[in-house]
mmCIF file of C-alpha atoms in Angstrom:
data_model
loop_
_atom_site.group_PDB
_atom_site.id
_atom_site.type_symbol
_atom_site.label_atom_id
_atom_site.label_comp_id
_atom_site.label_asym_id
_atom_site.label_seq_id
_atom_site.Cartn_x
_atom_site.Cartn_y
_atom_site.Cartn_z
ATOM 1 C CA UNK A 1 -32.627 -42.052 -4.262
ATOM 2 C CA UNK A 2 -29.382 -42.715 -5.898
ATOM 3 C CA UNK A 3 -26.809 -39.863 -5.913
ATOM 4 C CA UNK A 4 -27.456 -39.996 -10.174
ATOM 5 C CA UNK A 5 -31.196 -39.187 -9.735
ATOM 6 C CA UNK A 6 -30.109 -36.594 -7.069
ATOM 7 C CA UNK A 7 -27.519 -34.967 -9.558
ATOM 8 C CA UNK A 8 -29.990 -35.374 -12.583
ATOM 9 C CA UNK A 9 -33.220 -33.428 -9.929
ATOM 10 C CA UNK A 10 -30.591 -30.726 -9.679
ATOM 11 C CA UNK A 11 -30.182 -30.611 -13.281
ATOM 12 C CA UNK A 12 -33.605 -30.090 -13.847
ATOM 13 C CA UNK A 13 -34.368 -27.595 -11.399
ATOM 14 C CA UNK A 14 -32.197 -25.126 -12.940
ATOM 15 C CA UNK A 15 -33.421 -26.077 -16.565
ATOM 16 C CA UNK A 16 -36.430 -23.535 -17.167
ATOM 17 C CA UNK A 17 -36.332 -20.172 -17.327
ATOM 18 C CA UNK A 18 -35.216 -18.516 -14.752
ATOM 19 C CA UNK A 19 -36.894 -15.007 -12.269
ATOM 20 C CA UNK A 20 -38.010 -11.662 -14.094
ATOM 21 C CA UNK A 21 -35.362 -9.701 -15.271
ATOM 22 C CA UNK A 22 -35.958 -6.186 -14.254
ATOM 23 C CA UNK A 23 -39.506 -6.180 -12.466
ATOM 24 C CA UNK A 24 -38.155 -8.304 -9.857
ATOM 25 C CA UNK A 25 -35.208 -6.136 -9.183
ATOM 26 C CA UNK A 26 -36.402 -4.950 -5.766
ATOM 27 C CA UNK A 27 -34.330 -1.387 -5.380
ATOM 28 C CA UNK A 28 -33.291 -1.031 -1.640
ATOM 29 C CA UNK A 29 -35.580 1.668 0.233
ATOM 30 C CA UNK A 30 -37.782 1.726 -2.764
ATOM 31 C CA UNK A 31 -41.636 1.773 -1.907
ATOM 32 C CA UNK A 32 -42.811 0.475 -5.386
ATOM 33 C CA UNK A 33 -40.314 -2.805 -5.006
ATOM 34 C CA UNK A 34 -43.712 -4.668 -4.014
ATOM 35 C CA UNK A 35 -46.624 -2.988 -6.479
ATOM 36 C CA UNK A 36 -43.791 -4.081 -9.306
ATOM 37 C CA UNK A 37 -43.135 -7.725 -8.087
ATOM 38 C CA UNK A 38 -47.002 -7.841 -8.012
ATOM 39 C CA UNK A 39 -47.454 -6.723 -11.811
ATOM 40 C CA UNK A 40 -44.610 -8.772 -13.040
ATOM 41 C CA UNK A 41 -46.257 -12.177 -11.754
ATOM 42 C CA UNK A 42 -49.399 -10.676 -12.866
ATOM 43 C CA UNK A 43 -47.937 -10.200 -16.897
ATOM 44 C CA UNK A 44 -46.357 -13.655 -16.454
ATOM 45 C CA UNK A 45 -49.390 -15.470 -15.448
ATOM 46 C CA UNK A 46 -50.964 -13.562 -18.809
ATOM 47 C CA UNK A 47 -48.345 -14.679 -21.010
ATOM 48 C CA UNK A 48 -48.781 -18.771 -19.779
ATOM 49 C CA UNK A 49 -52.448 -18.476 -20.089
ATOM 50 C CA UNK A 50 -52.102 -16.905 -23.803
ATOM 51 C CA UNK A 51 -49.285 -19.056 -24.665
ATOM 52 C CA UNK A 52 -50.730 -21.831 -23.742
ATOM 53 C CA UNK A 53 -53.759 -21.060 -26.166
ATOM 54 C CA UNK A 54 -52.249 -20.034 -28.756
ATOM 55 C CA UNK A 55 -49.620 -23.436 -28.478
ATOM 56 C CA UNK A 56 -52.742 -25.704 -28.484
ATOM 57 C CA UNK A 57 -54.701 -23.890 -31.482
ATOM 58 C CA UNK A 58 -51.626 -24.589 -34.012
ATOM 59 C CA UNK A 59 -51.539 -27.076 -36.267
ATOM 60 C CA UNK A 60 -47.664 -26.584 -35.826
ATOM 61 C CA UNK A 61 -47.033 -25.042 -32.689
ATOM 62 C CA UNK A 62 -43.488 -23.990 -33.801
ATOM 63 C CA UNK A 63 -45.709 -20.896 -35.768
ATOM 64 C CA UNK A 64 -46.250 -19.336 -32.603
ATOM 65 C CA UNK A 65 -43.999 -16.085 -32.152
ATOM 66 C CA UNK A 66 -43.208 -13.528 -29.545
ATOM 67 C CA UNK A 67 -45.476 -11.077 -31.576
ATOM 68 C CA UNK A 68 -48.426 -13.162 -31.527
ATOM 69 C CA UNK A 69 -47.892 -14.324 -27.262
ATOM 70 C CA UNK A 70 -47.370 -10.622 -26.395
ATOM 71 C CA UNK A 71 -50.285 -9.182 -28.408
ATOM 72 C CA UNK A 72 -53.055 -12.687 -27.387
ATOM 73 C CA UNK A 73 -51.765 -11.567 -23.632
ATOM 74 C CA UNK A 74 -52.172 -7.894 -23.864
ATOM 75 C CA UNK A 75 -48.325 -6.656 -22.858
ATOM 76 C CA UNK A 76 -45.704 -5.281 -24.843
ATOM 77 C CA UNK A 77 -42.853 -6.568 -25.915
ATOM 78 C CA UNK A 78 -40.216 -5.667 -23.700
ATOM 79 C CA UNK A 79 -42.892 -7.193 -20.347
ATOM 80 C CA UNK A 80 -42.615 -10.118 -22.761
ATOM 81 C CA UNK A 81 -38.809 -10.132 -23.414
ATOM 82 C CA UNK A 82 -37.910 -9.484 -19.856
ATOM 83 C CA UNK A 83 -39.501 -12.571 -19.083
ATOM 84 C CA UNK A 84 -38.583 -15.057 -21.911
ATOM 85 C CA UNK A 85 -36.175 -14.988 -24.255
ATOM 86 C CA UNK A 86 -37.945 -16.806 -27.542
ATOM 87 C CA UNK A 87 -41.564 -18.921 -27.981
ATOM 88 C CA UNK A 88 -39.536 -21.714 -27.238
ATOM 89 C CA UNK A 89 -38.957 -20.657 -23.423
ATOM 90 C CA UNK A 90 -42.728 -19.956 -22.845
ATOM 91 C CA UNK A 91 -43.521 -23.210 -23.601
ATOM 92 C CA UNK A 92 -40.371 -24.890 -21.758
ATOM 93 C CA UNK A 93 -42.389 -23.076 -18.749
ATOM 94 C CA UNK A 94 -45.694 -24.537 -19.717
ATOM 95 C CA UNK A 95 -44.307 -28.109 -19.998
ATOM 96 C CA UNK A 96 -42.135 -27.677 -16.570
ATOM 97 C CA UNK A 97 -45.082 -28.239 -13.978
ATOM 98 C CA UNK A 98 -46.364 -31.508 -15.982
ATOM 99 C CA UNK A 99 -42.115 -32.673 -16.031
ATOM 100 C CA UNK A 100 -42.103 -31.693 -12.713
ATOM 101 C CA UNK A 101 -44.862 -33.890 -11.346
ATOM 102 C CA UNK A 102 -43.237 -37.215 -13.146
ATOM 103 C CA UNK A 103 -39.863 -36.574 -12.338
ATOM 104 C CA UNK A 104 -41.140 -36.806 -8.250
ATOM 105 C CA UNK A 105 -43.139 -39.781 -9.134
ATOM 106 C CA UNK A 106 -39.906 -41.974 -10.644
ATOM 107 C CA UNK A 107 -37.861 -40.803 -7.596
ATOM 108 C CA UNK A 108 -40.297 -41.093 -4.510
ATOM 109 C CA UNK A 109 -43.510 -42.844 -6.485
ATOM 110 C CA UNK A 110 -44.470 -46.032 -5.764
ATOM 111 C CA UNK A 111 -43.153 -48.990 -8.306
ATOM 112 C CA UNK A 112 -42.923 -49.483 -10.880
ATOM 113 C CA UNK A 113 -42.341 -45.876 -12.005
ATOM 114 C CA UNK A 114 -41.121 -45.670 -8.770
ATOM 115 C CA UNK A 115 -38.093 -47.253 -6.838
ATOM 116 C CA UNK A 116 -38.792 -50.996 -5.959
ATOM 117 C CA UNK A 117 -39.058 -52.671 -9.490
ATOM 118 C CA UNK A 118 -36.819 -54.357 -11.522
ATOM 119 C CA UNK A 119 -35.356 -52.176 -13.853
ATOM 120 C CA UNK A 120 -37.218 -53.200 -17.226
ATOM 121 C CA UNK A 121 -40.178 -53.200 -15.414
ATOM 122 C CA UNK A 122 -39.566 -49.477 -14.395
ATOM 123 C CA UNK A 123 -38.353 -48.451 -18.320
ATOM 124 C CA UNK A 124 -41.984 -49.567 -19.409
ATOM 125 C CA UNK A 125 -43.779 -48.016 -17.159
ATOM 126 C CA UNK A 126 -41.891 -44.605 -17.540
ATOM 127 C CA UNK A 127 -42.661 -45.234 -21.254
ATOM 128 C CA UNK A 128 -46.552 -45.099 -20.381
ATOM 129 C CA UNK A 129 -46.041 -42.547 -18.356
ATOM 130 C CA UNK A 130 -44.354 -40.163 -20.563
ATOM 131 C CA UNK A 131 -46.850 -41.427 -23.420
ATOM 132 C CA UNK A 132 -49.825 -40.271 -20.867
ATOM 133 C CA UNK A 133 -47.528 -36.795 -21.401
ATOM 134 C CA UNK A 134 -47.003 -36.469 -24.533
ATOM 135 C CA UNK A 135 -50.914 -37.535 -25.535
ATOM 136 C CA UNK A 136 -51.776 -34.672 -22.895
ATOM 137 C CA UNK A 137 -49.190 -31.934 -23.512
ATOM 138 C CA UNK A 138 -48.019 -32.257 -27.288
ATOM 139 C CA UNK A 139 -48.717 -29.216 -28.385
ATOM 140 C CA UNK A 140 -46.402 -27.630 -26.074
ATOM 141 C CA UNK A 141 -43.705 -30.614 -25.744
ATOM 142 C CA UNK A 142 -43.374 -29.736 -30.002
ATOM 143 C CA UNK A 143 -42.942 -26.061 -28.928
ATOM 144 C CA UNK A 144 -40.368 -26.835 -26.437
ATOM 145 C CA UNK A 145 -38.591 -30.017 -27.271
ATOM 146 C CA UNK A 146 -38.275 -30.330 -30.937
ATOM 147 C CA UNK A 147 -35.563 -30.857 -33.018
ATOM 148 C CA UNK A 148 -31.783 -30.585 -31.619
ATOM 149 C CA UNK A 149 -33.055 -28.147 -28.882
ATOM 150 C CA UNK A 150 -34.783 -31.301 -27.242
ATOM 151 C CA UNK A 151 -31.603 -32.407 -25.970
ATOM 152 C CA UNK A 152 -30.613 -28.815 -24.758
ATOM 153 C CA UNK A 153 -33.147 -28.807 -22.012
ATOM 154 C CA UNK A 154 -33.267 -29.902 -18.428
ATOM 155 C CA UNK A 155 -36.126 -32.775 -18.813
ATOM 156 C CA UNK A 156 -34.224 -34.438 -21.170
ATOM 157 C CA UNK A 157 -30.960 -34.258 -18.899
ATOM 158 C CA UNK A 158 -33.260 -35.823 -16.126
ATOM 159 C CA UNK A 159 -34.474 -38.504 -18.180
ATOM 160 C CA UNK A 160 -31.308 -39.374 -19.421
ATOM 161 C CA UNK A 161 -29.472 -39.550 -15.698
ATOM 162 C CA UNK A 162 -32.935 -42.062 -15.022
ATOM 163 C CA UNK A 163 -32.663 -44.171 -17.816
ATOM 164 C CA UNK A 164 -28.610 -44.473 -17.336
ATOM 165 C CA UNK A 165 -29.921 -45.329 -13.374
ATOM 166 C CA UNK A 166 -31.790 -48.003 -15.158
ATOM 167 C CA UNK A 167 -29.146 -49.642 -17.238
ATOM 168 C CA UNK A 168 -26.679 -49.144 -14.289
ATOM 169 C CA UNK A 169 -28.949 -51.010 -12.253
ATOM 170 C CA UNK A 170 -29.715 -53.684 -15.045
ATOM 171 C CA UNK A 171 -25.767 -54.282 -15.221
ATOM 172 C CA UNK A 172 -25.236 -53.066 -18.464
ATOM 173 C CA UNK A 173 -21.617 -53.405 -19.653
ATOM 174 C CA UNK A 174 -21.452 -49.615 -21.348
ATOM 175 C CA UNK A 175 -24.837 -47.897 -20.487
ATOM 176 C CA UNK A 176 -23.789 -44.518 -22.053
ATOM 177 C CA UNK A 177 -24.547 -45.403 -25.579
ATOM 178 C CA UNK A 178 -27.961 -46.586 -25.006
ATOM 179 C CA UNK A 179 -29.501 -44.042 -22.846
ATOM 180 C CA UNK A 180 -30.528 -41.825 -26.024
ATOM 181 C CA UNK A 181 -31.650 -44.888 -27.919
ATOM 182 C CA UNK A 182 -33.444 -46.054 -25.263
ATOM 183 C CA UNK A 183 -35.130 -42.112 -24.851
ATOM 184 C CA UNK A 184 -35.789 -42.045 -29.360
ATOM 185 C CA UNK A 185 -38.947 -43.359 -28.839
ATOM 186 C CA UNK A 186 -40.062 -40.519 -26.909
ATOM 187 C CA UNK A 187 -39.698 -37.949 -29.294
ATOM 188 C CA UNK A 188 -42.453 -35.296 -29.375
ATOM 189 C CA UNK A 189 -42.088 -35.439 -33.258
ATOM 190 C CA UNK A 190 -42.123 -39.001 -33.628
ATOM 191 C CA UNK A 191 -44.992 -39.189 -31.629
ATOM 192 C CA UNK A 192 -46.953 -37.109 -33.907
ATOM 193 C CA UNK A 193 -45.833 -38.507 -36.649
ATOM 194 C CA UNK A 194 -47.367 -42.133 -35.391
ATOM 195 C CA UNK A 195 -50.793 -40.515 -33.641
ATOM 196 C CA UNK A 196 -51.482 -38.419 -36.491
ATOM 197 C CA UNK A 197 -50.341 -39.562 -39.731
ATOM 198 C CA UNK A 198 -50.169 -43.398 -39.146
ATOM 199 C CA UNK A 199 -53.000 -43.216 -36.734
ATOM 200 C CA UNK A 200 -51.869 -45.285 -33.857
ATOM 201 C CA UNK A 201 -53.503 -44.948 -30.516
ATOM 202 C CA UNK A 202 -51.456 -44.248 -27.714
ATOM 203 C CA UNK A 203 -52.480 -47.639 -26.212
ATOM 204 C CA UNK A 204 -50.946 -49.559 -29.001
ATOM 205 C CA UNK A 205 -47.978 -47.535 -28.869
ATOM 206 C CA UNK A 206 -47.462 -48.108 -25.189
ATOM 207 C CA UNK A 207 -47.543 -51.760 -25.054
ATOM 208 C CA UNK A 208 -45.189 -52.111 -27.928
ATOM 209 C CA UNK A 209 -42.858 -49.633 -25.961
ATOM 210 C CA UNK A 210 -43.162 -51.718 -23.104
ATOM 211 C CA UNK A 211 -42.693 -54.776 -24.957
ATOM 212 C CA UNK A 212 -39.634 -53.064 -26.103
ATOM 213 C CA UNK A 213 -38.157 -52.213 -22.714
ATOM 214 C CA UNK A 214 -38.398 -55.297 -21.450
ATOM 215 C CA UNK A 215 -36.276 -56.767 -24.313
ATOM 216 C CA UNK A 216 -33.904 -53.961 -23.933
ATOM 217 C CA UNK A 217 -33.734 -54.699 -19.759
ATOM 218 C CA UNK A 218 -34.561 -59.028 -19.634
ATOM 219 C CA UNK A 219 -35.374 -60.185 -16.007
ATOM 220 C CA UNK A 220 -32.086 -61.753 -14.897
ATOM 221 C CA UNK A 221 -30.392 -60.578 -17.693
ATOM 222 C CA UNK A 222 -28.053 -57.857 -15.714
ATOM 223 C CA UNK A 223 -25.774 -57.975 -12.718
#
């Protein structure tokens, strides 16, 4: 793994929301420390599971609000606050297991989302792989990752540190500028936009993303 990917696996370990404010606050000598621990991971597990509901039954998930998570999970307000700070955050914590599980695959997965491939090769198939994503998870990547706040989070600070790995790799003579061009097409609002209103399948979207990273990164064309 290079010491980029490392740096950028840091980044996004620290990018969702972090422990329980105030039910995980063990006082010292304090019998109830455990009984509280045990209902806070019980209210959080309540809130995901009603989030995640109430993300997928919007037509725009970006309707959903605290008032509506806290009352479809059956807490008040301040369980709800203590945990996350906006509807934003719940779904950030949604999304983080399905992030999670691709960000191992591009570092220790076999190629070509994995090491081993040349570098175009590696773009496309991270392309189809965060297509597979988005086609699975949109709901909750529009609640999360929309707008300027997309570039705000942790996934998108991995990606970027990948995709810059890529272009290093490749030999490109100033990678910087291209890693968010290279990342536009993966937009969860642009992807909505060409599923739902144009009416593209995902398929058809894939290979001409994969078409397109290969153009971007040409076999021989780097270092």
């Amino acid at each position: 793994m290079s010491e980029e990917e490392q740096r950028g696996r840091g980044a996004a370990s620290v990018h969702r929301v972090g422990g329980l404010l105030g039910d995980l606050q063990a006082v010292d000598e304090q019998p109830v420390a455990p009984r509280r621990r045990a209902d806070a991971e019980r209210n959080r597990a309540q809130i995901l599971a009603a989030a995640e509901r109430l993300f997928a039954e919007q037509e725009d998930p970006r309707t959903v609000t605290m008032d509506r998570i806290a009352k479809a999970a059956g807490v008040g307000r301040a369980t709800l606050y203590r945990s996350f700070p906006d509807p934003s955050s719940v779904a950030v914590a949604l999304l983080d297991e399905h992030e999670r599980l691709l960000q191992g695959q591009l570092i220790y997965g076999p190629p070509p989302l994995g090491p081993g491939a040349p570098a175009g090769e590696r773009l496309a198939a991270f392309y189809l792989a965060m297509l597979d994503l988005l086609e699975r998870h949109l709901p909750l990547a529009l609640g999360a990752e929309t707008g300027p706040a997309r570039f705000r989070t942790g996934a998108y600070g991995f990606w970027r540190v990948h995709v810059r790995t890529l272009l290093v790799d490749h030999g490109a003579e100033d990678p910087d500028p291209l890693i968010d061009i290279a990342l536009s097409p993966l937009s969860p609002e642009l992807y909505q936009f060409q599923r739902h209103q144009l009416g593209l399948s995902t398929e058809r979207i894939g290979r001409s993303l994969a078409a397109f990273a290969r153009q971007l990164l040409q076999s021989g064309g780097g270092r």
